[in-house]
CSV table of C-alpha atoms and ligand atoms in Angstrom, one decimal:
chain,number,residue,atom,x,y,z
A,1,UNK,CA,61.5,-6.1,84.1
A,2,UNK,CA,64.6,-6.5,81.9
A,3,UNK,CA,63.9,-7.5,78.4
A,4,UNK,CA,64.7,-11.0,77.4
A,5,UNK,CA,67.7,-11.6,75.2
A,6,UNK,CA,66.7,-12.2,71.7
A,7,UNK,CA,66.7,-16.0,71.0
A,8,UNK,CA,69.3,-16.8,68.5
A,9,UNK,CA,70.8,-20.0,67.2
A,10,UNK,CA,67.8,-21.9,68.4
A,11,UNK,CA,66.9,-23.4,65.1
A,12,UNK,CA,65.6,-26.9,65.1
A,13,UNK,CA,68.0,-28.7,62.9
A,14,UNK,CA,66.7,-32.2,63.5
A,15,UNK,CA,64.0,-33.4,61.2
A,16,UNK,CA,60.9,-34.1,63.2
A,17,UNK,CA,60.0,-37.8,63.4
A,18,UNK,CA,57.3,-38.9,61.1
A,19,UNK,CA,54.2,-39.6,63.1
A,20,UNK,CA,52.7,-42.0,60.6
A,21,UNK,CA,54.9,-45.0,59.9
A,22,UNK,CA,54.6,-46.8,56.6
A,23,UNK,CA,53.6,-50.4,57.2
A,24,UNK,CA,56.4,-53.0,56.9
A,25,UNK,CA,55.9,-55.2,53.8
A,26,UNK,CA,56.4,-59.0,53.6
A,27,UNK,CA,56.9,-61.0,50.4
A,28,UNK,CA,55.0,-64.1,49.8
A,29,UNK,CA,57.3,-66.6,48.1
A,30,UNK,CA,56.0,-69.7,46.3
A,31,UNK,CA,58.2,-72.8,46.3
A,32,UNK,CA,58.6,-75.4,43.6
A,33,UNK,CA,57.9,-79.1,44.0
A,34,UNK,CA,57.7,-82.1,41.6
A,35,UNK,CA,54.0,-82.9,42.1
A,36,UNK,CA,51.8,-79.8,42.0
A,37,UNK,CA,50.5,-79.3,38.4
A,38,UNK,CA,51.4,-76.1,36.5
A,39,UNK,CA,47.7,-75.5,35.9
A,40,UNK,CA,47.0,-75.5,39.6
A,41,UNK,CA,49.8,-73.1,40.4
A,42,UNK,CA,48.5,-70.7,37.7
A,43,UNK,CA,45.0,-70.9,39.2
A,44,UNK,CA,46.4,-70.1,42.7
A,45,UNK,CA,48.3,-67.1,41.4
A,46,UNK,CA,45.1,-65.8,39.7
A,47,UNK,CA,42.7,-66.5,42.6
A,48,UNK,CA,44.9,-65.7,45.6
A,49,UNK,CA,47.3,-63.2,44.3
A,50,UNK,CA,45.0,-61.5,41.7
A,51,UNK,CA,47.4,-62.0,38.9
A,52,UNK,CA,46.2,-61.8,35.3
A,53,UNK,CA,46.8,-65.2,33.5
A,54,UNK,CA,49.9,-64.2,31.6
A,55,UNK,CA,51.6,-63.0,34.7
A,56,UNK,CA,50.5,-65.9,36.7
A,57,UNK,CA,52.0,-68.2,34.0
A,58,UNK,CA,55.2,-66.2,34.1
A,59,UNK,CA,55.6,-66.5,37.9
A,60,UNK,CA,54.7,-70.2,37.8
A,61,UNK,CA,57.4,-70.9,35.2
A,62,UNK,CA,59.9,-68.8,37.2
A,63,UNK,CA,59.2,-70.9,40.3
A,64,UNK,CA,59.4,-74.1,38.2
A,65,UNK,CA,62.8,-73.2,36.8
A,66,UNK,CA,64.4,-71.3,39.7
A,67,UNK,CA,62.9,-73.0,42.6
A,68,UNK,CA,61.1,-70.0,44.1
A,69,UNK,CA,59.3,-66.9,43.1
A,70,UNK,CA,57.7,-63.8,44.7
A,71,UNK,CA,54.0,-63.6,44.3
A,72,UNK,CA,53.6,-60.2,45.9
A,73,UNK,CA,54.3,-58.0,49.0
A,74,UNK,CA,51.8,-57.3,51.7
A,75,UNK,CA,51.4,-56.4,55.4
A,76,UNK,CA,52.2,-59.2,57.7
A,77,UNK,CA,48.6,-60.1,58.4
A,78,UNK,CA,47.6,-60.2,54.7
A,79,UNK,CA,50.8,-62.2,53.8
A,80,UNK,CA,50.0,-64.8,56.5
A,81,UNK,CA,46.4,-65.1,55.2
A,82,UNK,CA,47.6,-65.6,51.6
A,83,UNK,CA,50.0,-68.3,52.7
A,84,UNK,CA,47.3,-70.1,54.7
A,85,UNK,CA,44.9,-69.9,51.7
A,86,UNK,CA,47.6,-71.4,49.4
A,87,UNK,CA,48.2,-74.2,51.8
A,88,UNK,CA,44.4,-74.9,52.3
A,89,UNK,CA,43.8,-74.9,48.5
A,90,UNK,CA,46.8,-77.2,48.0
A,91,UNK,CA,45.6,-79.6,50.7
A,92,UNK,CA,42.1,-79.7,49.4
A,93,UNK,CA,43.4,-80.7,46.0
A,94,UNK,CA,46.0,-83.2,47.2
A,95,UNK,CA,49.1,-81.1,46.2
A,96,UNK,CA,52.2,-80.5,48.3
A,97,UNK,CA,52.5,-76.8,47.2
A,98,UNK,CA,54.1,-74.5,49.8
A,99,UNK,CA,54.5,-70.8,50.3
A,100,UNK,CA,56.5,-68.8,52.8
A,101,UNK,CA,56.8,-65.3,54.1
A,102,UNK,CA,60.1,-63.2,53.6
A,103,UNK,CA,60.8,-59.9,55.2
A,104,UNK,CA,61.6,-56.8,53.1
B,1,TYC,N1,57.4,-78.3,39.1
B,1,TYC,C1,55.9,-78.5,38.9
B,1,TYC,C2,55.8,-79.5,37.7
B,1,TYC,O1,56.6,-79.7,37.0
B,1,TYC,C3,55.2,-77.2,38.6
B,1,TYC,C4,55.2,-76.3,39.8
B,1,TYC,C5,55.5,-74.9,39.5
B,1,TYC,C6,55.0,-76.7,41.1
B,1,TYC,C7,55.5,-74.0,40.6
B,1,TYC,C8,55.0,-75.8,42.1
B,1,TYC,O2,55.3,-73.5,42.9
B,1,TYC,C9,55.3,-74.4,41.9
B,1,TYC,N2,54.5,-80.0,37.6
């Protein structure tokens, strides 16, 4: 049996594909309106987005002044649940507060 030629130049130059993908994140964005009270928005940010009171107040004021503000970034399913919870709480309390999901 002839000996096999030494294998040269066969280095794998491509980086192997990562097996575990990082989950895509989605931002939950809160929208301003003229009727929801500031106090209620702060409460929502504390209860739904687990923000400490000073940060909840800061985010609420940002939304009030700029029209929108990011509450956090989550996997799609969690972001969807947070948006639903915001809308349910708002409806129960007679406020038109809205939140949306944004990719990235
Ligand atoms: N603009 C509202 C007001 O003046 C307060 C407010 C803030 C409402 C943030 C919604 O997402 C909101 N009462």
